Amino acid sequence: MKNLKHYLQKAQKEKFAIGQFNFSDWSQVKGIVAANQNLKAPIILGTSEGESRFVGLQEAVAMRNVLRKKTGLPIFLNLDHGKSAEYLKEAVLAGYDMVHFDGSKLPLDENIKISKEVVKFAHKKGVVVEGEVGRFGTDASRIYEEKFEIKEEYLTKVEDVLHYLKQVSVDLLAVSIGTFHGIDISGISPNLRLDRLQEISARIKTPLTLHGGSGTPIEDMKKAIQSGICKININTDIRSAFVKSLKKALEPNPPSALAGGGGEITPYKYLQGPIDAVQMVVEERIKLFGSENKI
Ligand code: 13P
């Protein structure tokens, strides 16, 4: 099987984006990979630090291994938003294909220092590294001015990207161009600063990542892919589809200790709906990102 670097270069050349789909249990992985089997896309399974601590680093690697072997598809695994070099090293040693160092809350020089350490360690083992310059918020009202314009302090600056990349040879770079993690319940929809994205991608060759893919307008995402975005991260859409469907499955017949043998306490019966809901979300995203049949 071709490695992740190959697919990132292909995405950059052919202008599509590889989807990173986050999970925190096996049922979500089943839904994600079912979509992938239908659409034949290179995909990245993602775990945040919290998700990976719940699943287990080695367990996540074991899931990827078995699914890769069984399907023959390019399924990769990323440790998303790692905050320390130590934890990312653990992920590398466990067998992750990729690690993302999120030093975005640190002063740029500190971010550079730790990114360098992560790159040195990961590259020796052939593991891909994503760096990050600029900050993503999770609270839309905090990062936006009126008219949903992202505040300047949250937007990635071109000169910071150039300074960072001069010193750190990451394989991918996350940039903040107007998205935020999660979906805003008051209905604020991210307003992408494609002008800033174009300014950045005109000056560098490193493939770029768009975080906070849930709730982002479809047309903006398509334009972002044409302007250098090669990977898009999706988490909230998956969580939301899974949980909504699970709640629905449990509501009419709450699990009862008395219902031995009944459908309502049989996990594989009530989990199929949530798995299908995840599959639907992931299929939509793969089609939108243009990564269908790109294996
Ligand atoms: P969303 O939760 O908005 O999809 O963002 C996911 C993400 O960027 C993970 O790194």
PDB file of C-alpha atoms and ligand atoms in Angstrom:
ATOM      1  CA  MET A   1       0.000   0.000   0.000  1.00  0.00           C
ATOM      2  CA  LYS A   2       1.226   3.509  -0.806  1.00  0.00           C
ATOM      3  CA  ASN A   3       2.031   5.677   2.186  1.00  0.00           C
ATOM      4  CA  LEU A   4       0.301   8.783   3.513  1.00  0.00           C
ATOM      5  CA  LYS A   5       2.859  11.149   1.988  1.00  0.00           C
ATOM      6  CA  HIS A   6       2.017   9.756  -1.423  1.00  0.00           C
ATOM      7  CA  TYR A   7      -1.690  10.519  -0.912  1.00  0.00           C
ATOM      8  CA  LEU A   8      -0.991  14.024   0.409  1.00  0.00           C
ATOM      9  CA  GLN A   9       1.069  14.800  -2.684  1.00  0.00           C
ATOM     10  CA  LYS A  10      -1.652  13.330  -4.884  1.00  0.00           C
ATOM     11  CA  ALA A  11      -4.298  15.462  -3.115  1.00  0.00           C
ATOM     12  CA  GLN A  12      -2.201  18.568  -3.621  1.00  0.00           C
ATOM     13  CA  LYS A  13      -1.592  17.828  -7.300  1.00  0.00           C
ATOM     14  CA  GLU A  14      -5.132  16.769  -8.163  1.00  0.00           C
ATOM     15  CA  LYS A  15      -6.842  19.306  -5.886  1.00  0.00           C
ATOM     16  CA  PHE A  16      -8.902  17.134  -3.610  1.00  0.00           C
ATOM     17  CA  ALA A  17      -8.866  16.855   0.184  1.00  0.00           C
ATOM     18  CA  ILE A  18      -8.339  13.771   2.303  1.00  0.00           C
ATOM     19  CA  GLY A  19     -10.946  13.553   5.055  1.00  0.00           C
ATOM     20  CA  GLN A  20      -9.829  13.063   8.630  1.00  0.00           C
ATOM     21  CA  PHE A  21     -12.678  11.518  10.575  1.00  0.00           C
ATOM     22  CA  ASN A  22     -12.408  11.415  14.358  1.00  0.00           C
ATOM     23  CA  PHE A  23     -13.712   8.580  16.512  1.00  0.00           C
ATOM     24  CA  SER A  24     -13.818   7.489  20.108  1.00  0.00           C
ATOM     25  CA  ASP A  25     -15.113   3.960  19.775  1.00  0.00           C
ATOM     26  CA  TRP A  26     -15.311   0.993  17.468  1.00  0.00           C
ATOM     27  CA  SER A  27     -18.881   1.652  16.294  1.00  0.00           C
ATOM     28  CA  GLN A  28     -17.886   5.008  14.818  1.00  0.00           C
ATOM     29  CA  VAL A  29     -14.888   3.395  13.114  1.00  0.00           C
ATOM     30  CA  LYS A  30     -17.257   0.830  11.590  1.00  0.00           C
ATOM     31  CA  GLY A  31     -19.416   3.619  10.115  1.00  0.00           C
ATOM     32  CA  ILE A  32     -16.410   5.547   8.806  1.00  0.00           C
ATOM     33  CA  VAL A  33     -14.834   2.514   7.167  1.00  0.00           C
ATOM     34  CA  ALA A  34     -18.153   1.328   5.697  1.00  0.00           C
ATOM     35  CA  ALA A  35     -18.332   4.685   3.880  1.00  0.00           C
ATOM     36  CA  ASN A  36     -14.784   4.240   2.746  1.00  0.00           C
ATOM     37  CA  GLN A  37     -15.449   0.776   1.374  1.00  0.00           C
ATOM     38  CA  ASN A  38     -18.295   2.179  -0.705  1.00  0.00           C
ATOM     39  CA  LEU A  39     -16.407   5.155  -2.056  1.00  0.00           C
ATOM     40  CA  LYS A  40     -12.775   3.990  -2.189  1.00  0.00           C
ATOM     41  CA  ALA A  41     -11.075   7.049  -0.756  1.00  0.00           C
ATOM     42  CA  PRO A  42      -7.836   7.471   1.136  1.00  0.00           C
ATOM     43  CA  ILE A  43      -8.934   8.387   4.672  1.00  0.00           C
ATOM     44  CA  ILE A  44      -7.387   9.322   7.969  1.00  0.00           C
ATOM     45  CA  LEU A  45      -8.913   8.113  11.207  1.00  0.00           C
ATOM     46  CA  GLY A  46      -8.321  10.737  13.877  1.00  0.00           C
ATOM     47  CA  THR A  47      -8.139  10.657  17.640  1.00  0.00           C
ATOM     48  CA  SER A  48      -7.666  13.729  19.799  1.00  0.00           C
ATOM     49  CA  GLU A  49      -5.636  13.296  22.976  1.00  0.00           C
ATOM     50  CA  GLY A  50      -8.853  12.694  24.915  1.00  0.00           C
ATOM     51  CA  GLU A  51     -10.265  10.276  22.346  1.00  0.00           C
ATOM     52  CA  SER A  52      -6.983   8.374  22.178  1.00  0.00           C
ATOM     53  CA  ARG A  53      -6.766   8.064  25.957  1.00  0.00           C
ATOM     54  CA  PHE A  54     -10.265   6.603  25.990  1.00  0.00           C
ATOM     55  CA  VAL A  55      -9.671   4.204  23.076  1.00  0.00           C
ATOM     56  CA  GLY A  56      -6.014   3.434  23.868  1.00  0.00           C
ATOM     57  CA  LEU A  57      -3.145   4.250  21.481  1.00  0.00           C
ATOM     58  CA  GLN A  58      -2.334   0.607  20.796  1.00  0.00           C
ATOM     59  CA  GLU A  59      -5.980  -0.322  20.432  1.00  0.00           C
ATOM     60  CA  ALA A  60      -6.453   2.447  17.836  1.00  0.00           C
ATOM     61  CA  VAL A  61      -3.437   1.141  15.917  1.00  0.00           C
ATOM     62  CA  ALA A  62      -4.798  -2.411  16.106  1.00  0.00           C
ATOM     63  CA  MET A  63      -8.154  -1.251  14.642  1.00  0.00           C
ATOM     64  CA  ARG A  64      -6.377   0.498  11.773  1.00  0.00           C
ATOM     65  CA  ASN A  65      -4.224  -2.566  11.130  1.00  0.00           C
ATOM     66  CA  VAL A  66      -7.094  -5.000  10.957  1.00  0.00           C
ATOM     67  CA  LEU A  67      -9.209  -2.732   8.762  1.00  0.00           C
ATOM     68  CA  ARG A  68      -6.356  -1.992   6.393  1.00  0.00           C
ATOM     69  CA  LYS A  69      -5.646  -5.684   6.043  1.00  0.00           C
ATOM     70  CA  LYS A  70      -9.268  -6.649   5.632  1.00  0.00           C
ATOM     71  CA  THR A  71     -10.240  -3.941   3.140  1.00  0.00           C
ATOM     72  CA  GLY A  72      -6.911  -3.302   1.390  1.00  0.00           C
ATOM     73  CA  LEU A  73      -7.797   0.406   1.531  1.00  0.00           C
ATOM     74  CA  PRO A  74      -5.446   3.296   2.410  1.00  0.00           C
ATOM     75  CA  ILE A  75      -6.633   3.885   5.976  1.00  0.00           C
ATOM     76  CA  PHE A  76      -4.293   6.004   8.095  1.00  0.00           C
ATOM     77  CA  LEU A  77      -4.297   7.089  11.728  1.00  0.00           C
ATOM     78  CA  ASN A  78      -3.536  10.550  13.140  1.00  0.00           C
ATOM     79  CA  LEU A  79      -3.055  11.776  16.703  1.00  0.00           C
ATOM     80  CA  ASP A  80      -4.947  15.060  16.427  1.00  0.00           C
ATOM     81  CA  HIS A  81      -4.129  18.197  18.479  1.00  0.00           C
ATOM     82  CA  GLY A  82      -1.365  16.662  20.595  1.00  0.00           C
ATOM     83  CA  LYS A  83      -0.266  19.271  23.112  1.00  0.00           C
ATOM     84  CA  SER A  84       3.044  17.749  24.205  1.00  0.00           C
ATOM     85  CA  ALA A  85       6.033  16.185  22.440  1.00  0.00           C
ATOM     86  CA  GLU A  86       6.000  13.356  24.987  1.00  0.00           C
ATOM     87  CA  TYR A  87       2.493  12.214  24.125  1.00  0.00           C
ATOM     88  CA  LEU A  88       3.118  12.470  20.399  1.00  0.00           C
ATOM     89  CA  LYS A  89       6.229  10.317  20.792  1.00  0.00           C
ATOM     90  CA  GLU A  90       4.081   7.690  22.503  1.00  0.00           C
ATOM     91  CA  ALA A  91       1.697   7.772  19.526  1.00  0.00           C
ATOM     92  CA  VAL A  92       4.612   7.403  17.101  1.00  0.00           C
ATOM     93  CA  LEU A  93       5.945   4.430  19.036  1.00  0.00           C
ATOM     94  CA  ALA A  94       2.489   2.849  19.171  1.00  0.00           C
ATOM     95  CA  GLY A  95       2.386   2.929  15.356  1.00  0.00           C
ATOM     96  CA  TYR A  96       0.325   5.996  14.345  1.00  0.00           C
ATOM     97  CA  ASP A  97       0.935   7.090  10.717  1.00  0.00           C
ATOM     98  CA  MET A  98       0.784  10.739  11.589  1.00  0.00           C
ATOM     99  CA  VAL A  99       0.880  13.145  14.545  1.00  0.00           C
ATOM    100  CA  HIS A 100      -0.356  16.715  14.819  1.00  0.00           C
ATOM    101  CA  PHE A 101       1.441  19.040  17.193  1.00  0.00           C
ATOM    102  CA  ASP A 102      -0.846  21.843  18.300  1.00  0.00           C
ATOM    103  CA  GLY A 103       1.411  24.554  19.668  1.00  0.00           C
ATOM    104  CA  SER A 104      -1.005  27.260  18.635  1.00  0.00           C
ATOM    105  CA  LYS A 105      -1.468  28.635  22.144  1.00  0.00           C
ATOM    106  CA  LEU A 106       2.283  28.961  22.631  1.00  0.00           C
ATOM    107  CA  PRO A 107       4.462  31.877  21.573  1.00  0.00           C
ATOM    108  CA  LEU A 108       5.611  31.167  18.008  1.00  0.00           C
ATOM    109  CA  ASP A 109       9.233  30.447  18.970  1.00  0.00           C
ATOM    110  CA  GLU A 110       8.149  27.931  21.614  1.00  0.00           C
ATOM    111  CA  ASN A 111       5.806  26.335  19.058  1.00  0.00           C
ATOM    112  CA  ILE A 112       8.771  26.078  16.662  1.00  0.00           C
ATOM    113  CA  LYS A 113      11.050  24.556  19.298  1.00  0.00           C
ATOM    114  CA  ILE A 114       8.653  21.750  20.215  1.00  0.00           C
ATOM    115  CA  SER A 115       7.566  21.193  16.593  1.00  0.00           C
ATOM    116  CA  LYS A 116      11.220  20.616  15.697  1.00  0.00           C
ATOM    117  CA  GLU A 117      11.580  18.030  18.437  1.00  0.00           C
ATOM    118  CA  VAL A 118       8.430  16.216  17.254  1.00  0.00           C
ATOM    119  CA  VAL A 119       9.563  16.278  13.605  1.00  0.00           C
ATOM    120  CA  LYS A 120      13.007  14.911  14.469  1.00  0.00           C
ATOM    121  CA  PHE A 121      11.527  12.009  16.413  1.00  0.00           C
ATOM    122  CA  ALA A 122       8.642  11.223  14.052  1.00  0.00           C
ATOM    123  CA  HIS A 123      10.565  11.476  10.781  1.00  0.00           C
ATOM    124  CA  LYS A 124      13.132   8.940  12.005  1.00  0.00           C
ATOM    125  CA  LYS A 125      10.248   6.459  12.162  1.00  0.00           C
ATOM    126  CA  GLY A 126       8.728   7.579   8.865  1.00  0.00           C
ATOM    127  CA  VAL A 127       5.750   9.236  10.582  1.00  0.00           C
ATOM    128  CA  VAL A 128       4.096  12.287   9.011  1.00  0.00           C
ATOM    129  CA  VAL A 129       3.862  15.480  11.105  1.00  0.00           C
ATOM    130  CA  GLU A 130       1.295  18.267  10.978  1.00  0.00           C
ATOM    131  CA  GLY A 131       2.189  21.606  12.544  1.00  0.00           C
ATOM    132  CA  GLU A 132      -0.118  24.487  13.352  1.00  0.00           C
ATOM    133  CA  VAL A 133       0.232  28.252  13.098  1.00  0.00           C
ATOM    134  CA  GLY A 134      -2.699  30.441  14.126  1.00  0.00           C
ATOM    135  CA  ARG A 135      -5.423  29.716  16.658  1.00  0.00           C
ATOM    136  CA  PHE A 136      -8.768  27.943  16.357  1.00  0.00           C
ATOM    137  CA  GLY A 137     -11.508  28.794  18.782  1.00  0.00           C
ATOM    138  CA  THR A 138     -14.297  26.543  19.929  1.00  0.00           C
ATOM    139  CA  ASP A 139     -16.498  29.426  20.942  1.00  0.00           C
ATOM    140  CA  ALA A 140     -17.647  31.130  17.758  1.00  0.00           C
ATOM    141  CA  SER A 141     -18.785  34.285  19.491  1.00  0.00           C
ATOM    142  CA  ARG A 142     -15.283  34.787  20.897  1.00  0.00           C
ATOM    143  CA  ILE A 143     -13.367  34.481  17.654  1.00  0.00           C
ATOM    144  CA  TYR A 144     -15.746  36.521  15.503  1.00  0.00           C
ATOM    145  CA  GLU A 145     -16.317  40.235  15.215  1.00  0.00           C
ATOM    146  CA  GLU A 146     -19.612  41.486  13.897  1.00  0.00           C
ATOM    147  CA  LYS A 147     -20.774  40.115  10.556  1.00  0.00           C
ATOM    148  CA  PHE A 148     -18.922  36.919  11.471  1.00  0.00           C
ATOM    149  CA  GLU A 149     -15.528  38.209  10.408  1.00  0.00           C
ATOM    150  CA  ILE A 150     -12.851  36.277  12.272  1.00  0.00           C
ATOM    151  CA  LYS A 151     -10.809  38.472  14.616  1.00  0.00           C
ATOM    152  CA  GLU A 152      -7.374  39.297  13.268  1.00  0.00           C
ATOM    153  CA  GLU A 153      -5.608  37.766  16.299  1.00  0.00           C
ATOM    154  CA  TYR A 154      -7.094  34.335  15.449  1.00  0.00           C
ATOM    155  CA  LEU A 155      -6.191  34.440  11.789  1.00  0.00           C
ATOM    156  CA  THR A 156      -2.934  32.823  10.626  1.00  0.00           C
ATOM    157  CA  LYS A 157      -0.421  35.443   9.507  1.00  0.00           C
ATOM    158  CA  VAL A 158       1.570  34.809   6.323  1.00  0.00           C
ATOM    159  CA  GLU A 159       4.822  36.002   7.884  1.00  0.00           C
ATOM    160  CA  ASP A 160       4.370  33.601  10.837  1.00  0.00           C
ATOM    161  CA  VAL A 161       3.884  30.698   8.406  1.00  0.00           C
ATOM    162  CA  LEU A 162       7.061  31.636   6.520  1.00  0.00           C
ATOM    163  CA  HIS A 163       9.026  32.014   9.766  1.00  0.00           C
ATOM    164  CA  TYR A 164       7.737  28.658  11.050  1.00  0.00           C
ATOM    165  CA  LEU A 165       8.362  26.708   7.830  1.00  0.00           C
ATOM    166  CA  LYS A 166      11.862  28.099   7.473  1.00  0.00           C
ATOM    167  CA  GLN A 167      12.758  26.302  10.664  1.00  0.00           C
ATOM    168  CA  VAL A 168      10.451  23.292  10.855  1.00  0.00           C
ATOM    169  CA  SER A 169      10.043  20.725   8.096  1.00  0.00           C
ATOM    170  CA  VAL A 170       6.485  19.598   8.814  1.00  0.00           C
ATOM    171  CA  ASP A 171       4.680  17.601   6.118  1.00  0.00           C
ATOM    172  CA  LEU A 172       1.386  19.447   6.603  1.00  0.00           C
ATOM    173  CA  LEU A 173       0.370  22.712   8.187  1.00  0.00           C
ATOM    174  CA  ALA A 174      -2.909  23.631   9.880  1.00  0.00           C
ATOM    175  CA  VAL A 175      -3.925  27.228   9.301  1.00  0.00           C
ATOM    176  CA  SER A 176      -6.666  29.275  10.892  1.00  0.00           C
ATOM    177  CA  ILE A 177      -8.736  30.979   8.193  1.00  0.00           C
ATOM    178  CA  GLY A 178     -12.129  31.385   9.807  1.00  0.00           C
ATOM    179  CA  THR A 179     -13.307  27.962  10.938  1.00  0.00           C
ATOM    180  CA  PHE A 180     -13.827  26.947  14.550  1.00  0.00           C
ATOM    181  CA  HIS A 181     -14.177  23.536  16.166  1.00  0.00           C
ATOM    182  CA  GLY A 182     -17.737  22.402  16.660  1.00  0.00           C
ATOM    183  CA  ILE A 183     -21.033  23.781  15.431  1.00  0.00           C
ATOM    184  CA  ASP A 184     -22.338  27.010  16.930  1.00  0.00           C
ATOM    185  CA  ILE A 185     -25.820  26.453  18.365  1.00  0.00           C
ATOM    186  CA  SER A 186     -26.864  30.039  17.754  1.00  0.00           C
ATOM    187  CA  GLY A 187     -26.332  29.335  14.057  1.00  0.00           C
ATOM    188  CA  ILE A 188     -23.094  31.209  13.388  1.00  0.00           C
ATOM    189  CA  SER A 189     -21.632  29.715  10.265  1.00  0.00           C
ATOM    190  CA  PRO A 190     -17.908  30.115   9.629  1.00  0.00           C
ATOM    191  CA  ASN A 191     -17.002  32.736   7.102  1.00  0.00           C
ATOM    192  CA  LEU A 192     -13.802  31.511   5.468  1.00  0.00           C
ATOM    193  CA  ARG A 193     -11.071  34.005   4.697  1.00  0.00           C
ATOM    194  CA  LEU A 194     -10.163  32.508   1.336  1.00  0.00           C
ATOM    195  CA  ASP A 195      -8.105  35.602   0.560  1.00  0.00           C
ATOM    196  CA  ARG A 196      -5.773  34.779   3.450  1.00  0.00           C
ATOM    197  CA  LEU A 197      -5.637  31.114   2.442  1.00  0.00           C
ATOM    198  CA  GLN A 198      -4.650  32.074  -1.106  1.00  0.00           C
ATOM    199  CA  GLU A 199      -1.999  34.463   0.177  1.00  0.00           C
ATOM    200  CA  ILE A 200      -0.500  31.663   2.276  1.00  0.00           C
ATOM    201  CA  SER A 201      -0.636  28.938  -0.348  1.00  0.00           C
ATOM    202  CA  ALA A 202       0.899  31.192  -3.003  1.00  0.00           C
ATOM    203  CA  ARG A 203       4.040  31.475  -0.849  1.00  0.00           C
ATOM    204  CA  ILE A 204       4.593  27.859   0.282  1.00  0.00           C
ATOM    205  CA  LYS A 205       4.609  24.282  -1.016  1.00  0.00           C
ATOM    206  CA  THR A 206       3.498  22.538   2.189  1.00  0.00           C
ATOM    207  CA  PRO A 207       0.005  20.977   1.969  1.00  0.00           C
ATOM    208  CA  LEU A 208      -2.514  22.715   4.239  1.00  0.00           C
ATOM    209  CA  THR A 209      -5.129  21.376   6.652  1.00  0.00           C
ATOM    210  CA  LEU A 210      -8.526  22.862   7.423  1.00  0.00           C
ATOM    211  CA  HIS A 211      -9.684  22.139  10.969  1.00  0.00           C
ATOM    212  CA  GLY A 212     -13.219  22.608  12.200  1.00  0.00           C
ATOM    213  CA  GLY A 213     -14.830  21.138   9.086  1.00  0.00           C
ATOM    214  CA  SER A 214     -18.260  20.621  10.684  1.00  0.00           C
ATOM    215  CA  GLY A 215     -20.803  23.319   9.906  1.00  0.00           C
ATOM    216  CA  THR A 216     -18.577  25.028   7.329  1.00  0.00           C
ATOM    217  CA  PRO A 217     -20.441  26.188   4.207  1.00  0.00           C
ATOM    218  CA  ILE A 218     -20.073  23.665   1.390  1.00  0.00           C
ATOM    219  CA  GLU A 219     -19.142  26.195  -1.288  1.00  0.00           C
ATOM    220  CA  ASP A 220     -16.408  27.637   0.949  1.00  0.00           C
ATOM    221  CA  MET A 221     -14.964  24.185   1.498  1.00  0.00           C
ATOM    222  CA  LYS A 222     -14.885  23.523  -2.239  1.00  0.00           C
ATOM    223  CA  LYS A 223     -13.095  26.823  -2.848  1.00  0.00           C
ATOM    224  CA  ALA A 224     -10.654  26.114   0.000  1.00  0.00           C
ATOM    225  CA  ILE A 225      -9.708  22.810  -1.631  1.00  0.00           C
ATOM    226  CA  GLN A 226      -8.994  24.648  -4.883  1.00  0.00           C
ATOM    227  CA  SER A 227      -6.786  27.049  -2.883  1.00  0.00           C
ATOM    228  CA  GLY A 228      -4.424  24.551  -1.265  1.00  0.00           C
ATOM    229  CA  ILE A 229      -6.378  22.686   1.433  1.00  0.00           C
ATOM    230  CA  CYS A 230      -5.405  18.989   1.155  1.00  0.00           C
ATOM    231  CA  LYS A 231      -6.917  17.617   4.358  1.00  0.00           C
ATOM    232  CA  ILE A 232     -10.144  18.498   6.197  1.00  0.00           C
ATOM    233  CA  ASN A 233     -10.929  17.399   9.749  1.00  0.00           C
ATOM    234  CA  ILE A 234     -14.433  16.356  10.742  1.00  0.00           C
ATOM    235  CA  ASN A 235     -15.431  15.478  14.271  1.00  0.00           C
ATOM    236  CA  THR A 236     -18.601  17.206  15.507  1.00  0.00           C
ATOM    237  CA  ASP A 237     -20.710  16.081  12.521  1.00  0.00           C
ATOM    238  CA  ILE A 238     -19.810  12.467  13.329  1.00  0.00           C
ATOM    239  CA  ARG A 239     -20.450  12.809  17.058  1.00  0.00           C
ATOM    240  CA  SER A 240     -23.733  14.551  16.432  1.00  0.00           C
ATOM    241  CA  ALA A 241     -25.016  11.978  13.909  1.00  0.00           C
ATOM    242  CA  PHE A 242     -23.978   9.113  16.187  1.00  0.00           C
ATOM    243  CA  VAL A 243     -25.488  10.498  19.389  1.00  0.00           C
ATOM    244  CA  LYS A 244     -28.738  11.707  17.827  1.00  0.00           C
ATOM    245  CA  SER A 245     -29.349   8.315  16.280  1.00  0.00           C
ATOM    246  CA  LEU A 246     -28.388   6.494  19.471  1.00  0.00           C
ATOM    247  CA  LYS A 247     -30.769   8.590  21.565  1.00  0.00           C
ATOM    248  CA  LYS A 248     -33.546   7.871  19.106  1.00  0.00           C
ATOM    249  CA  ALA A 249     -32.825   4.160  19.221  1.00  0.00           C
ATOM    250  CA  LEU A 250     -32.982   4.117  23.019  1.00  0.00           C
ATOM    251  CA  GLU A 251     -35.868   6.482  23.652  1.00  0.00           C
ATOM    252  CA  PRO A 252     -38.911   4.338  22.914  1.00  0.00           C
ATOM    253  CA  ASN A 253     -37.496   1.282  24.677  1.00  0.00           C
ATOM    254  CA  PRO A 254     -34.982   2.315  27.333  1.00  0.00           C
ATOM    255  CA  PRO A 255     -32.680  -0.585  28.211  1.00  0.00           C
ATOM    256  CA  SER A 256     -34.181  -2.546  31.048  1.00  0.00           C
ATOM    257  CA  ALA A 257     -32.668  -5.210  33.239  1.00  0.00           C
ATOM    258  CA  LEU A 258     -35.937  -7.071  32.935  1.00  0.00           C
ATOM    259  CA  ALA A 259     -35.846  -7.231  29.167  1.00  0.00           C
ATOM    260  CA  GLY A 260     -33.324 -10.061  28.937  1.00  0.00           C
ATOM    261  CA  GLY A 261     -32.963 -11.180  25.321  1.00  0.00           C
ATOM    262  CA  GLY A 262     -35.004  -8.232  24.074  1.00  0.00           C
ATOM    263  CA  GLY A 263     -33.741  -5.944  21.306  1.00  0.00           C
ATOM    264  CA  GLU A 264     -33.486  -2.933  23.565  1.00  0.00           C
ATOM    265  CA  ILE A 265     -30.602  -4.320  25.608  1.00  0.00           C
ATOM    266  CA  THR A 266     -28.834  -5.915  22.683  1.00  0.00           C
ATOM    267  CA  PRO A 267     -26.080  -3.434  21.745  1.00  0.00           C
ATOM    268  CA  TYR A 268     -25.516  -4.722  18.232  1.00  0.00           C
ATOM    269  CA  LYS A 269     -29.180  -4.077  17.481  1.00  0.00           C
ATOM    270  CA  TYR A 270     -29.426  -0.506  18.729  1.00  0.00           C
ATOM    271  CA  LEU A 271     -25.921   0.458  17.537  1.00  0.00           C
ATOM    272  CA  GLN A 272     -26.583  -0.289  13.868  1.00  0.00           C
ATOM    273  CA  GLY A 273     -28.612   2.934  13.404  1.00  0.00           C
ATOM    274  CA  PRO A 274     -25.811   5.171  14.794  1.00  0.00           C
ATOM    275  CA  ILE A 275     -23.234   3.313  12.651  1.00  0.00           C
ATOM    276  CA  ASP A 276     -25.349   3.924   9.533  1.00  0.00           C
ATOM    277  CA  ALA A 277     -25.756   7.599  10.509  1.00  0.00           C
ATOM    278  CA  VAL A 278     -21.962   7.988  10.738  1.00  0.00           C
ATOM    279  CA  GLN A 279     -21.561   6.237   7.394  1.00  0.00           C
ATOM    280  CA  MET A 280     -23.946   8.719   5.775  1.00  0.00           C
ATOM    281  CA  VAL A 281     -22.066  11.752   7.116  1.00  0.00           C
ATOM    282  CA  VAL A 282     -18.710  10.370   6.002  1.00  0.00           C
ATOM    283  CA  GLU A 283     -19.964   9.462   2.518  1.00  0.00           C
ATOM    284  CA  GLU A 284     -21.282  12.997   2.030  1.00  0.00           C
ATOM    285  CA  ARG A 285     -17.957  14.457   3.124  1.00  0.00           C
ATOM    286  CA  ILE A 286     -15.826  12.168   0.942  1.00  0.00           C
ATOM    287  CA  LYS A 287     -17.909  13.186  -2.086  1.00  0.00           C
ATOM    288  CA  LEU A 288     -17.652  16.863  -1.186  1.00  0.00           C
ATOM    289  CA  PHE A 289     -13.880  16.640  -0.710  1.00  0.00           C
ATOM    290  CA  GLY A 290     -13.453  14.977  -4.128  1.00  0.00           C
ATOM    291  CA  SER A 291     -11.512  12.052  -2.669  1.00  0.00           C
ATOM    292  CA  GLU A 292     -13.827   9.330  -3.965  1.00  0.00           C
ATOM    293  CA  ASN A 293     -11.959   6.742  -6.084  1.00  0.00           C
ATOM    294  CA  LYS A 294      -8.585   8.318  -5.388  1.00  0.00           C
ATOM    295  CA  ILE A 295      -6.883   5.211  -4.033  1.00  0.00           C
TER     296      ILE A 295
HETATM  297  P1  13P B   1     -15.156  19.840  13.919  1.00  0.00           P
HETATM  298  O1  13P B   1     -15.487  19.258  15.235  1.00  0.00           O
HETATM  299  O2  13P B   1     -15.660  21.222  13.737  1.00  0.00           O
HETATM  300  O3  13P B   1     -15.558  18.944  12.794  1.00  0.00           O
HETATM  301  O4  13P B   1     -13.564  19.962  13.859  1.00  0.00           O
HETATM  302  C1  13P B   1     -12.794  18.802  13.930  1.00  0.00           C
HETATM  303  C2  13P B   1     -11.351  19.083  13.933  1.00  0.00           C
HETATM  304  O5  13P B   1     -10.887  20.056  13.383  1.00  0.00           O
HETATM  305  C3  13P B   1     -10.475  18.121  14.608  1.00  0.00           C
HETATM  306  O6  13P B   1      -9.139  18.484  14.546  1.00  0.00           O
END
